[in-house]
Amino acid sequence: MGLTLSWLSIIILIPLAGLFLKSLELSPEQFWNILSSRRTLNALRVSFGLAFAAACVNLVMGSIIVWALVRYRFPGRRIFDAIVDVPFALPTAVAGVALTALFAEKGWLGAPLAALGIKVAFTPVGIFVAMIFIGIPFVVRTVQPVLQDLDPEIEEAAGSLGASRWQTISRVILPSLGPALLTGLALAFARAVGEYGSVIFIAGNLPNVSEIAPLLIVIRLSEFRYADATAIAVVMLVVSFVVIFAVNRLQRWAQSRIPAR
Amino acid sequence: MTIEVRNLVKKFGSFAALDGVDLKVDNGELLALLGPSGSGKTTLLRIIAGLDWPDSGEVSFNGEDALAQGARERHVGFVFQHYALFRHMTVFENVAFGLRVQPRAVRKEEAAIRARVKELLDLVQLDWLADRYPSQLSGGQRQRIALARALAIEPRILLLDEPFGALDAKVRKELRRWLRSLHHEINVTSIFVTHDQEEALEVANRVVVMDKGRIEQIGSPDDVYESPATAFVHGFIGESIELPVQIANGVVQLGDRPLQLAADGLAPGASKLFVRRHDMLVGPPGSGAFEGAVQHVRNFGPVQRAEVALSGGETIEIDAPRDRELHVGDRIGLEPRRYRIFAG
């Protein structure tokens, strides 16, 4: 207990407290000015907006991938299962370079898309793509064990009670997976918000357009405007904390309805 | 509702789970499908329910083709061995599920649904658990809820797959009796699968004994116990002594010793002799068809179970009444009061 607490403090709480203390050097007015500057607001909007959109996409696609991996036996299933972890393991810079090469105007995917008039690399769409890439394993790996635990017999039971396929999914399967899906969504979102390495390669990093908040922090740091950097950091921290806290509460609520077996 | 199954075949790869099964179930019957694991009994049940499909053969309910319908349309209540309750729903909502998913046109009003669920919970005597979640119930309670849930849709047929298989012995016995009286009350055509002969003989009106995808015998519990149709049935139901014998020149031989047993009407060749354990009467050495030495004795309430080494070297277990105490080392004669000999 004591060990856990001290370790947690050293690793997590003390650095966070330091961050808050640093931001206290700013007067409320200065703090507000930094945050309400157009560039900061846009960076935060790009980061949180795209991260949320990417997490939602991951939720849907991740669920489909999980379903296939758990419920079907097909050749190469184990390989696909392993591939899901690649975004976990790949250095983010490598992912960024690879995605950029792929989606650049002359890249394998970028060229056909460019012919359709869609530009991915060096636009916010690129950020979106990178965020999807790094977020997908979070959804898959959170939902997978829960789905594996879900007895296919309950689907048969629902069917024999007269439920249509859709009723079985919406009334039986999704509610059973609910807490896991929410957790997956939150983790993918948190990861996408914090993602730096892969995004900066593909983003183009135009201020106000495709500049993410973590990059803005780095830029401010390199300009020695530490207070500005911490102010943005504090906002990201608070928002992330609120999201995680909300999901935690949601999960608690869901679990109080489904006590562990 | 009558059920008729004709020449049902189902293969999983090269393994024949059902190998030409014919079965007729009468209206209001409580039928047991009894067999060892892998005998195809669960597969037969699942095909009747519409959860599995046969490779060939027919299934009809009241004369109409059931295979043309999916599980959803068949209106069959199915109870799973491991309950398959919806764990995110309360007991009440589990039971109400079948009523809530009905098409809008026929769906009952909320008040009617509530009344029906209440009625079913009363029927399974668990109305006080309505607001609990399945995880908060004992195994026996869960299975009764699963049964109430299956009954909610007023099924034409009730199918139960090893309903008491996951429960401990005491609860199992209680539920058996309870199921029989429940069936008496609701009188819906029911089939249950079990590998427990005691369960089948105690609960069912009729027992279907299966082995290796085929039906070995269909009959009343008394029939299958008292007059087994095949060697398999004799060996599977009740505790039997099984001895390999030879029939030659109208004489039954165990090894090279002739036995004082009638061999009338038996085909010559290798055969199997079956005697119920309690049908072996103990006498002094030299009396009876067999002779042997007692090797081990255990007492089970009214009977003593003795392991006896026959003079030919075979070891058998007999159940003898306690009126004559047996001791290790005793030499005894054994006379089968009743026996059956099957070819093969």
PDB file of C-alpha atoms in Angstrom, chain A residues 5-233:
ATOM      1  CA  LEU A   5       1.302   5.205  -3.115  1.00  0.00           C
ATOM      2  CA  SER A   6       4.861   6.461  -3.055  1.00  0.00           C
ATOM      3  CA  TRP A   7       5.597   4.972  -6.450  1.00  0.00           C
ATOM      4  CA  LEU A   8       2.422   6.475  -7.871  1.00  0.00           C
ATOM      5  CA  SER A   9       3.397   9.838  -6.386  1.00  0.00           C
ATOM      6  CA  ILE A  10       6.916   9.790  -7.773  1.00  0.00           C
ATOM      7  CA  ILE A  11       5.886   8.658 -11.210  1.00  0.00           C
ATOM      8  CA  ILE A  12       2.626  10.507 -11.725  1.00  0.00           C
ATOM      9  CA  LEU A  13       1.493  12.908  -9.043  1.00  0.00           C
ATOM     10  CA  ILE A  14       4.667  14.931  -8.420  1.00  0.00           C
ATOM     11  CA  PRO A  15       5.298  15.786 -12.088  1.00  0.00           C
ATOM     12  CA  LEU A  16       1.656  16.786 -12.460  1.00  0.00           C
ATOM     13  CA  ALA A  17       1.811  18.951  -9.370  1.00  0.00           C
ATOM     14  CA  GLY A  18       4.961  20.544 -10.754  1.00  0.00           C
ATOM     15  CA  LEU A  19       3.078  21.376 -13.889  1.00  0.00           C
ATOM     16  CA  PHE A  20       0.337  23.109 -11.949  1.00  0.00           C
ATOM     17  CA  LEU A  21       2.819  25.010  -9.804  1.00  0.00           C
ATOM     18  CA  LYS A  22       4.626  26.250 -12.871  1.00  0.00           C
ATOM     19  CA  SER A  23       1.386  27.507 -14.370  1.00  0.00           C
ATOM     20  CA  LEU A  24       0.720  29.409 -11.133  1.00  0.00           C
ATOM     21  CA  GLU A  25       3.544  31.784 -12.117  1.00  0.00           C
ATOM     22  CA  LEU A  26       1.067  33.247 -14.554  1.00  0.00           C
ATOM     23  CA  SER A  27      -1.566  35.701 -13.444  1.00  0.00           C
ATOM     24  CA  PRO A  28      -5.123  34.607 -14.271  1.00  0.00           C
ATOM     25  CA  GLU A  29      -5.228  37.297 -16.893  1.00  0.00           C
ATOM     26  CA  GLN A  30      -2.058  36.138 -18.614  1.00  0.00           C
ATOM     27  CA  PHE A  31      -3.276  32.580 -18.390  1.00  0.00           C
ATOM     28  CA  TRP A  32      -6.506  33.539 -20.048  1.00  0.00           C
ATOM     29  CA  ASN A  33      -4.746  35.502 -22.776  1.00  0.00           C
ATOM     30  CA  ILE A  34      -2.543  32.586 -23.686  1.00  0.00           C
ATOM     31  CA  LEU A  35      -5.461  30.221 -23.868  1.00  0.00           C
ATOM     32  CA  SER A  36      -7.766  32.506 -25.764  1.00  0.00           C
ATOM     33  CA  SER A  37      -5.196  33.300 -28.413  1.00  0.00           C
ATOM     34  CA  ARG A  38      -6.378  32.080 -31.776  1.00  0.00           C
ATOM     35  CA  ARG A  39      -3.458  29.786 -32.299  1.00  0.00           C
ATOM     36  CA  THR A  40      -3.883  28.009 -28.961  1.00  0.00           C
ATOM     37  CA  LEU A  41      -7.607  27.600 -29.387  1.00  0.00           C
ATOM     38  CA  ASN A  42      -7.176  26.174 -32.860  1.00  0.00           C
ATOM     39  CA  ALA A  43      -4.488  23.778 -31.703  1.00  0.00           C
ATOM     40  CA  LEU A  44      -6.695  22.539 -28.884  1.00  0.00           C
ATOM     41  CA  ARG A  45      -9.650  22.242 -31.220  1.00  0.00           C
ATOM     42  CA  VAL A  46      -7.597  20.239 -33.738  1.00  0.00           C
ATOM     43  CA  SER A  47      -6.239  17.956 -31.025  1.00  0.00           C
ATOM     44  CA  PHE A  48      -9.421  17.213 -29.128  1.00  0.00           C
ATOM     45  CA  GLY A  49     -11.812  17.318 -32.075  1.00  0.00           C
ATOM     46  CA  LEU A  50      -9.819  15.008 -34.290  1.00  0.00           C
ATOM     47  CA  ALA A  51      -8.896  12.735 -31.400  1.00  0.00           C
ATOM     48  CA  PHE A  52     -12.551  12.295 -30.541  1.00  0.00           C
ATOM     49  CA  ALA A  53     -13.517  11.663 -34.152  1.00  0.00           C
ATOM     50  CA  ALA A  54     -10.685   9.160 -34.524  1.00  0.00           C
ATOM     51  CA  ALA A  55     -11.674   7.394 -31.296  1.00  0.00           C
ATOM     52  CA  CYS A  56     -15.237   7.066 -32.562  1.00  0.00           C
ATOM     53  CA  VAL A  57     -14.038   5.580 -35.843  1.00  0.00           C
ATOM     54  CA  ASN A  58     -11.821   3.208 -33.873  1.00  0.00           C
ATOM     55  CA  LEU A  59     -14.731   2.204 -31.688  1.00  0.00           C
ATOM     56  CA  VAL A  60     -16.766   1.102 -34.690  1.00  0.00           C
ATOM     57  CA  MET A  61     -13.957  -0.459 -36.716  1.00  0.00           C
ATOM     58  CA  GLY A  62     -12.324  -1.939 -33.637  1.00  0.00           C
ATOM     59  CA  SER A  63     -15.576  -3.650 -32.654  1.00  0.00           C
ATOM     60  CA  ILE A  64     -15.859  -5.189 -36.098  1.00  0.00           C
ATOM     61  CA  ILE A  65     -12.241  -6.412 -35.958  1.00  0.00           C
ATOM     62  CA  VAL A  66     -12.776  -7.863 -32.496  1.00  0.00           C
ATOM     63  CA  TRP A  67     -15.920  -9.643 -33.619  1.00  0.00           C
ATOM     64  CA  ALA A  68     -14.106 -11.257 -36.529  1.00  0.00           C
ATOM     65  CA  LEU A  69     -11.087 -12.225 -34.410  1.00  0.00           C
ATOM     66  CA  VAL A  70     -13.136 -13.767 -31.612  1.00  0.00           C
ATOM     67  CA  ARG A  71     -16.074 -15.324 -33.402  1.00  0.00           C
ATOM     68  CA  TYR A  72     -14.607 -16.602 -36.663  1.00  0.00           C
ATOM     69  CA  ARG A  73     -11.911 -19.128 -37.423  1.00  0.00           C
ATOM     70  CA  PHE A  74     -10.156 -18.161 -40.629  1.00  0.00           C
ATOM     71  CA  PRO A  75      -6.701 -18.821 -42.030  1.00  0.00           C
ATOM     72  CA  GLY A  76      -4.236 -16.221 -40.776  1.00  0.00           C
ATOM     73  CA  ARG A  77      -6.383 -15.265 -37.800  1.00  0.00           C
ATOM     74  CA  ARG A  78      -3.434 -15.445 -35.421  1.00  0.00           C
ATOM     75  CA  ILE A  79      -1.351 -13.264 -37.722  1.00  0.00           C
ATOM     76  CA  PHE A  80      -4.120 -10.664 -37.904  1.00  0.00           C
ATOM     77  CA  ASP A  81      -4.439 -10.869 -34.157  1.00  0.00           C
ATOM     78  CA  ALA A  82      -0.730 -10.088 -33.809  1.00  0.00           C
ATOM     79  CA  ILE A  83      -0.863  -7.298 -36.405  1.00  0.00           C
ATOM     80  CA  VAL A  84      -3.365  -5.439 -34.219  1.00  0.00           C
ATOM     81  CA  ASP A  85      -0.539  -4.826 -31.758  1.00  0.00           C
ATOM     82  CA  VAL A  86       1.777  -3.239 -34.314  1.00  0.00           C
ATOM     83  CA  PRO A  87       0.693   0.338 -33.512  1.00  0.00           C
ATOM     84  CA  PHE A  88       1.506  -0.405 -29.843  1.00  0.00           C
ATOM     85  CA  ALA A  89       5.006  -1.542 -30.624  1.00  0.00           C
ATOM     86  CA  LEU A  90       6.011   0.610 -33.557  1.00  0.00           C
ATOM     87  CA  PRO A  91       8.007   3.720 -32.642  1.00  0.00           C
ATOM     88  CA  THR A  92       5.597   6.542 -33.378  1.00  0.00           C
ATOM     89  CA  ALA A  93       8.097   8.342 -35.580  1.00  0.00           C
ATOM     90  CA  VAL A  94       8.350   5.245 -37.769  1.00  0.00           C
ATOM     91  CA  ALA A  95       4.580   5.118 -38.013  1.00  0.00           C
ATOM     92  CA  GLY A  96       4.538   8.797 -38.934  1.00  0.00           C
ATOM     93  CA  VAL A  97       7.114   8.403 -41.674  1.00  0.00           C
ATOM     94  CA  ALA A  98       5.378   5.315 -43.053  1.00  0.00           C
ATOM     95  CA  LEU A  99       1.963   6.954 -43.097  1.00  0.00           C
ATOM     96  CA  THR A 100       3.363  10.101 -44.652  1.00  0.00           C
ATOM     97  CA  ALA A 101       5.062   8.140 -47.410  1.00  0.00           C
ATOM     98  CA  LEU A 102       1.890   6.180 -48.018  1.00  0.00           C
ATOM     99  CA  PHE A 103      -0.437   9.165 -48.131  1.00  0.00           C
ATOM    100  CA  ALA A 104       1.890  11.715 -49.780  1.00  0.00           C
ATOM    101  CA  GLU A 105       0.706  12.928 -53.151  1.00  0.00           C
ATOM    102  CA  LYS A 106       2.946  10.429 -54.881  1.00  0.00           C
ATOM    103  CA  GLY A 107       2.411   7.641 -52.350  1.00  0.00           C
ATOM    104  CA  TRP A 108       0.580   4.352 -52.951  1.00  0.00           C
ATOM    105  CA  LEU A 109      -2.638   5.559 -51.390  1.00  0.00           C
ATOM    106  CA  GLY A 110      -2.007   9.266 -51.706  1.00  0.00           C
ATOM    107  CA  ALA A 111      -1.822   9.205 -55.511  1.00  0.00           C
ATOM    108  CA  PRO A 112      -5.249   7.618 -56.166  1.00  0.00           C
ATOM    109  CA  LEU A 113      -6.778   9.794 -53.448  1.00  0.00           C
ATOM    110  CA  ALA A 114      -5.187  12.888 -54.949  1.00  0.00           C
ATOM    111  CA  ALA A 115      -6.753  11.931 -58.284  1.00  0.00           C
ATOM    112  CA  LEU A 116     -10.113  12.045 -56.498  1.00  0.00           C
ATOM    113  CA  GLY A 117      -9.208  15.478 -55.156  1.00  0.00           C
ATOM    114  CA  ILE A 118      -8.619  14.269 -51.584  1.00  0.00           C
ATOM    115  CA  LYS A 119      -5.444  15.415 -49.928  1.00  0.00           C
ATOM    116  CA  VAL A 120      -4.481  13.476 -46.816  1.00  0.00           C
ATOM    117  CA  ALA A 121      -0.852  14.143 -46.008  1.00  0.00           C
ATOM    118  CA  PHE A 122      -0.048  17.595 -44.610  1.00  0.00           C
ATOM    119  CA  THR A 123      -3.722  18.342 -43.841  1.00  0.00           C
ATOM    120  CA  PRO A 124      -5.941  17.733 -40.776  1.00  0.00           C
ATOM    121  CA  VAL A 125      -7.150  14.576 -42.544  1.00  0.00           C
ATOM    122  CA  GLY A 126      -3.616  13.252 -42.164  1.00  0.00           C
ATOM    123  CA  ILE A 127      -3.740  13.885 -38.422  1.00  0.00           C
ATOM    124  CA  PHE A 128      -7.040  12.037 -38.313  1.00  0.00           C
ATOM    125  CA  VAL A 129      -5.542   9.041 -40.146  1.00  0.00           C
ATOM    126  CA  ALA A 130      -2.536   8.899 -37.832  1.00  0.00           C
ATOM    127  CA  MET A 131      -4.764   9.090 -34.762  1.00  0.00           C
ATOM    128  CA  ILE A 132      -6.888   6.201 -36.044  1.00  0.00           C
ATOM    129  CA  PHE A 133      -3.746   4.185 -36.683  1.00  0.00           C
ATOM    130  CA  ILE A 134      -2.340   4.554 -33.187  1.00  0.00           C
ATOM    131  CA  GLY A 135      -5.689   4.195 -31.410  1.00  0.00           C
ATOM    132  CA  ILE A 136      -7.055   0.991 -32.897  1.00  0.00           C
ATOM    133  CA  PRO A 137      -5.308  -1.552 -30.640  1.00  0.00           C
ATOM    134  CA  PHE A 138      -6.723   0.120 -27.540  1.00  0.00           C
ATOM    135  CA  VAL A 139     -10.274  -0.636 -28.580  1.00  0.00           C
ATOM    136  CA  VAL A 140      -9.467  -4.138 -29.812  1.00  0.00           C
ATOM    137  CA  ARG A 141      -7.475  -5.177 -26.773  1.00  0.00           C
ATOM    138  CA  THR A 142     -10.004  -3.814 -24.280  1.00  0.00           C
ATOM    139  CA  VAL A 143     -13.042  -5.392 -25.875  1.00  0.00           C
ATOM    140  CA  GLN A 144     -11.488  -8.699 -26.938  1.00  0.00           C
ATOM    141  CA  PRO A 145     -11.325 -10.444 -23.543  1.00  0.00           C
ATOM    142  CA  VAL A 146     -14.849  -9.358 -22.676  1.00  0.00           C
ATOM    143  CA  LEU A 147     -16.244 -10.664 -25.941  1.00  0.00           C
ATOM    144  CA  GLN A 148     -14.331 -13.918 -25.521  1.00  0.00           C
ATOM    145  CA  ASP A 149     -15.968 -14.234 -22.158  1.00  0.00           C
ATOM    146  CA  LEU A 150     -19.402 -13.687 -23.652  1.00  0.00           C
ATOM    147  CA  ASP A 151     -21.000 -17.068 -24.201  1.00  0.00           C
ATOM    148  CA  PRO A 152     -22.342 -17.533 -27.749  1.00  0.00           C
ATOM    149  CA  GLU A 153     -25.169 -19.421 -26.049  1.00  0.00           C
ATOM    150  CA  ILE A 154     -26.715 -16.145 -24.924  1.00  0.00           C
ATOM    151  CA  GLU A 155     -27.200 -15.249 -28.591  1.00  0.00           C
ATOM    152  CA  GLU A 156     -28.865 -18.585 -29.195  1.00  0.00           C
ATOM    153  CA  ALA A 157     -31.013 -18.006 -26.127  1.00  0.00           C
ATOM    154  CA  ALA A 158     -32.077 -14.596 -27.435  1.00  0.00           C
ATOM    155  CA  GLY A 159     -32.836 -16.094 -30.851  1.00  0.00           C
ATOM    156  CA  SER A 160     -34.946 -18.914 -29.478  1.00  0.00           C
ATOM    157  CA  LEU A 161     -36.865 -16.378 -27.403  1.00  0.00           C
ATOM    158  CA  GLY A 162     -37.864 -14.705 -30.641  1.00  0.00           C
ATOM    159  CA  ALA A 163     -35.330 -11.863 -30.874  1.00  0.00           C
ATOM    160  CA  SER A 164     -34.234 -10.794 -34.335  1.00  0.00           C
ATOM    161  CA  ARG A 165     -30.529 -10.534 -35.103  1.00  0.00           C
ATOM    162  CA  TRP A 166     -30.681  -6.786 -34.600  1.00  0.00           C
ATOM    163  CA  GLN A 167     -32.533  -7.120 -31.291  1.00  0.00           C
ATOM    164  CA  THR A 168     -29.952  -9.628 -30.140  1.00  0.00           C
ATOM    165  CA  ILE A 169     -27.135  -7.227 -30.937  1.00  0.00           C
ATOM    166  CA  SER A 170     -28.751  -4.111 -29.521  1.00  0.00           C
ATOM    167  CA  ARG A 171     -30.374  -5.611 -26.434  1.00  0.00           C
ATOM    168  CA  VAL A 172     -27.965  -8.371 -25.475  1.00  0.00           C
ATOM    169  CA  ILE A 173     -24.501  -8.068 -26.998  1.00  0.00           C
ATOM    170  CA  LEU A 174     -23.884  -4.304 -26.960  1.00  0.00           C
ATOM    171  CA  PRO A 175     -25.113  -3.818 -23.372  1.00  0.00           C
ATOM    172  CA  SER A 176     -22.879  -6.668 -22.245  1.00  0.00           C
ATOM    173  CA  LEU A 177     -19.898  -5.107 -24.002  1.00  0.00           C
ATOM    174  CA  GLY A 178     -20.839  -1.550 -23.019  1.00  0.00           C
ATOM    175  CA  PRO A 179     -18.309  -0.903 -20.265  1.00  0.00           C
ATOM    176  CA  ALA A 180     -15.484  -2.411 -22.319  1.00  0.00           C
ATOM    177  CA  LEU A 181     -16.453  -0.368 -25.379  1.00  0.00           C
ATOM    178  CA  LEU A 182     -16.494   2.836 -23.330  1.00  0.00           C
ATOM    179  CA  THR A 183     -13.104   2.065 -21.837  1.00  0.00           C
ATOM    180  CA  GLY A 184     -11.706   1.333 -25.286  1.00  0.00           C
ATOM    181  CA  LEU A 185     -13.116   4.600 -26.575  1.00  0.00           C
ATOM    182  CA  ALA A 186     -11.604   6.561 -23.699  1.00  0.00           C
ATOM    183  CA  LEU A 187      -8.185   4.959 -24.032  1.00  0.00           C
ATOM    184  CA  ALA A 188      -8.104   5.490 -27.804  1.00  0.00           C
ATOM    185  CA  PHE A 189      -9.172   9.100 -27.268  1.00  0.00           C
ATOM    186  CA  ALA A 190      -6.575   9.742 -24.573  1.00  0.00           C
ATOM    187  CA  ARG A 191      -3.873   8.197 -26.709  1.00  0.00           C
ATOM    188  CA  ALA A 192      -4.874  10.216 -29.770  1.00  0.00           C
ATOM    189  CA  VAL A 193      -4.914  13.479 -27.803  1.00  0.00           C
ATOM    190  CA  GLY A 194      -1.417  12.836 -26.549  1.00  0.00           C
ATOM    191  CA  GLU A 195      -0.030  11.495 -29.806  1.00  0.00           C
ATOM    192  CA  TYR A 196       2.911  13.490 -31.033  1.00  0.00           C
ATOM    193  CA  GLY A 197       5.457  11.448 -32.941  1.00  0.00           C
ATOM    194  CA  SER A 198       3.412  10.061 -35.782  1.00  0.00           C
ATOM    195  CA  VAL A 199       1.191  13.096 -36.168  1.00  0.00           C
ATOM    196  CA  ILE A 200       3.840  15.774 -36.665  1.00  0.00           C
ATOM    197  CA  PHE A 201       5.241  13.953 -39.695  1.00  0.00           C
ATOM    198  CA  ILE A 202       1.965  13.759 -41.544  1.00  0.00           C
ATOM    199  CA  ALA A 203       0.278  16.894 -40.260  1.00  0.00           C
ATOM    200  CA  GLY A 204       2.072  19.610 -42.165  1.00  0.00           C
ATOM    201  CA  ASN A 205       1.888  21.589 -38.914  1.00  0.00           C
ATOM    202  CA  LEU A 206       0.342  24.738 -40.300  1.00  0.00           C
ATOM    203  CA  PRO A 207      -0.578  27.009 -37.387  1.00  0.00           C
ATOM    204  CA  ASN A 208      -4.365  27.262 -36.913  1.00  0.00           C
ATOM    205  CA  VAL A 209      -5.008  24.490 -39.440  1.00  0.00           C
ATOM    206  CA  SER A 210      -3.049  21.359 -38.774  1.00  0.00           C
ATOM    207  CA  GLU A 211      -1.107  22.184 -35.656  1.00  0.00           C
ATOM    208  CA  ILE A 212      -1.826  19.932 -32.678  1.00  0.00           C
ATOM    209  CA  ALA A 213      -1.656  21.123 -29.091  1.00  0.00           C
ATOM    210  CA  PRO A 214       1.343  18.954 -28.068  1.00  0.00           C
ATOM    211  CA  LEU A 215       3.306  20.427 -30.965  1.00  0.00           C
ATOM    212  CA  LEU A 216       2.385  23.926 -29.882  1.00  0.00           C
ATOM    213  CA  ILE A 217       3.718  23.106 -26.432  1.00  0.00           C
ATOM    214  CA  VAL A 218       7.016  22.002 -27.953  1.00  0.00           C
ATOM    215  CA  ILE A 219       7.175  25.135 -30.081  1.00  0.00           C
ATOM    216  CA  ARG A 220       6.551  27.361 -27.051  1.00  0.00           C
ATOM    217  CA  LEU A 221       9.233  25.493 -25.138  1.00  0.00           C
ATOM    218  CA  SER A 222      11.743  26.003 -27.906  1.00  0.00           C
ATOM    219  CA  GLU A 223      10.896  29.689 -27.787  1.00  0.00           C
ATOM    220  CA  PHE A 224      11.605  29.619 -24.029  1.00  0.00           C
ATOM    221  CA  ARG A 225       8.002  30.629 -23.338  1.00  0.00           C
ATOM    222  CA  TYR A 226       7.686  28.045 -20.583  1.00  0.00           C
ATOM    223  CA  ALA A 227       4.634  29.607 -18.974  1.00  0.00           C
ATOM    224  CA  ASP A 228       2.732  29.476 -22.260  1.00  0.00           C
ATOM    225  CA  ALA A 229       3.666  25.845 -22.678  1.00  0.00           C
ATOM    226  CA  THR A 230       2.516  24.921 -19.200  1.00  0.00           C
ATOM    227  CA  ALA A 231      -0.742  26.781 -19.617  1.00  0.00           C
ATOM    228  CA  ILE A 232      -1.628  24.719 -22.671  1.00  0.00           C
ATOM    229  CA  ALA A 233      -0.413  21.604 -20.903  1.00  0.00           C
TER     230      ALA A 233
END
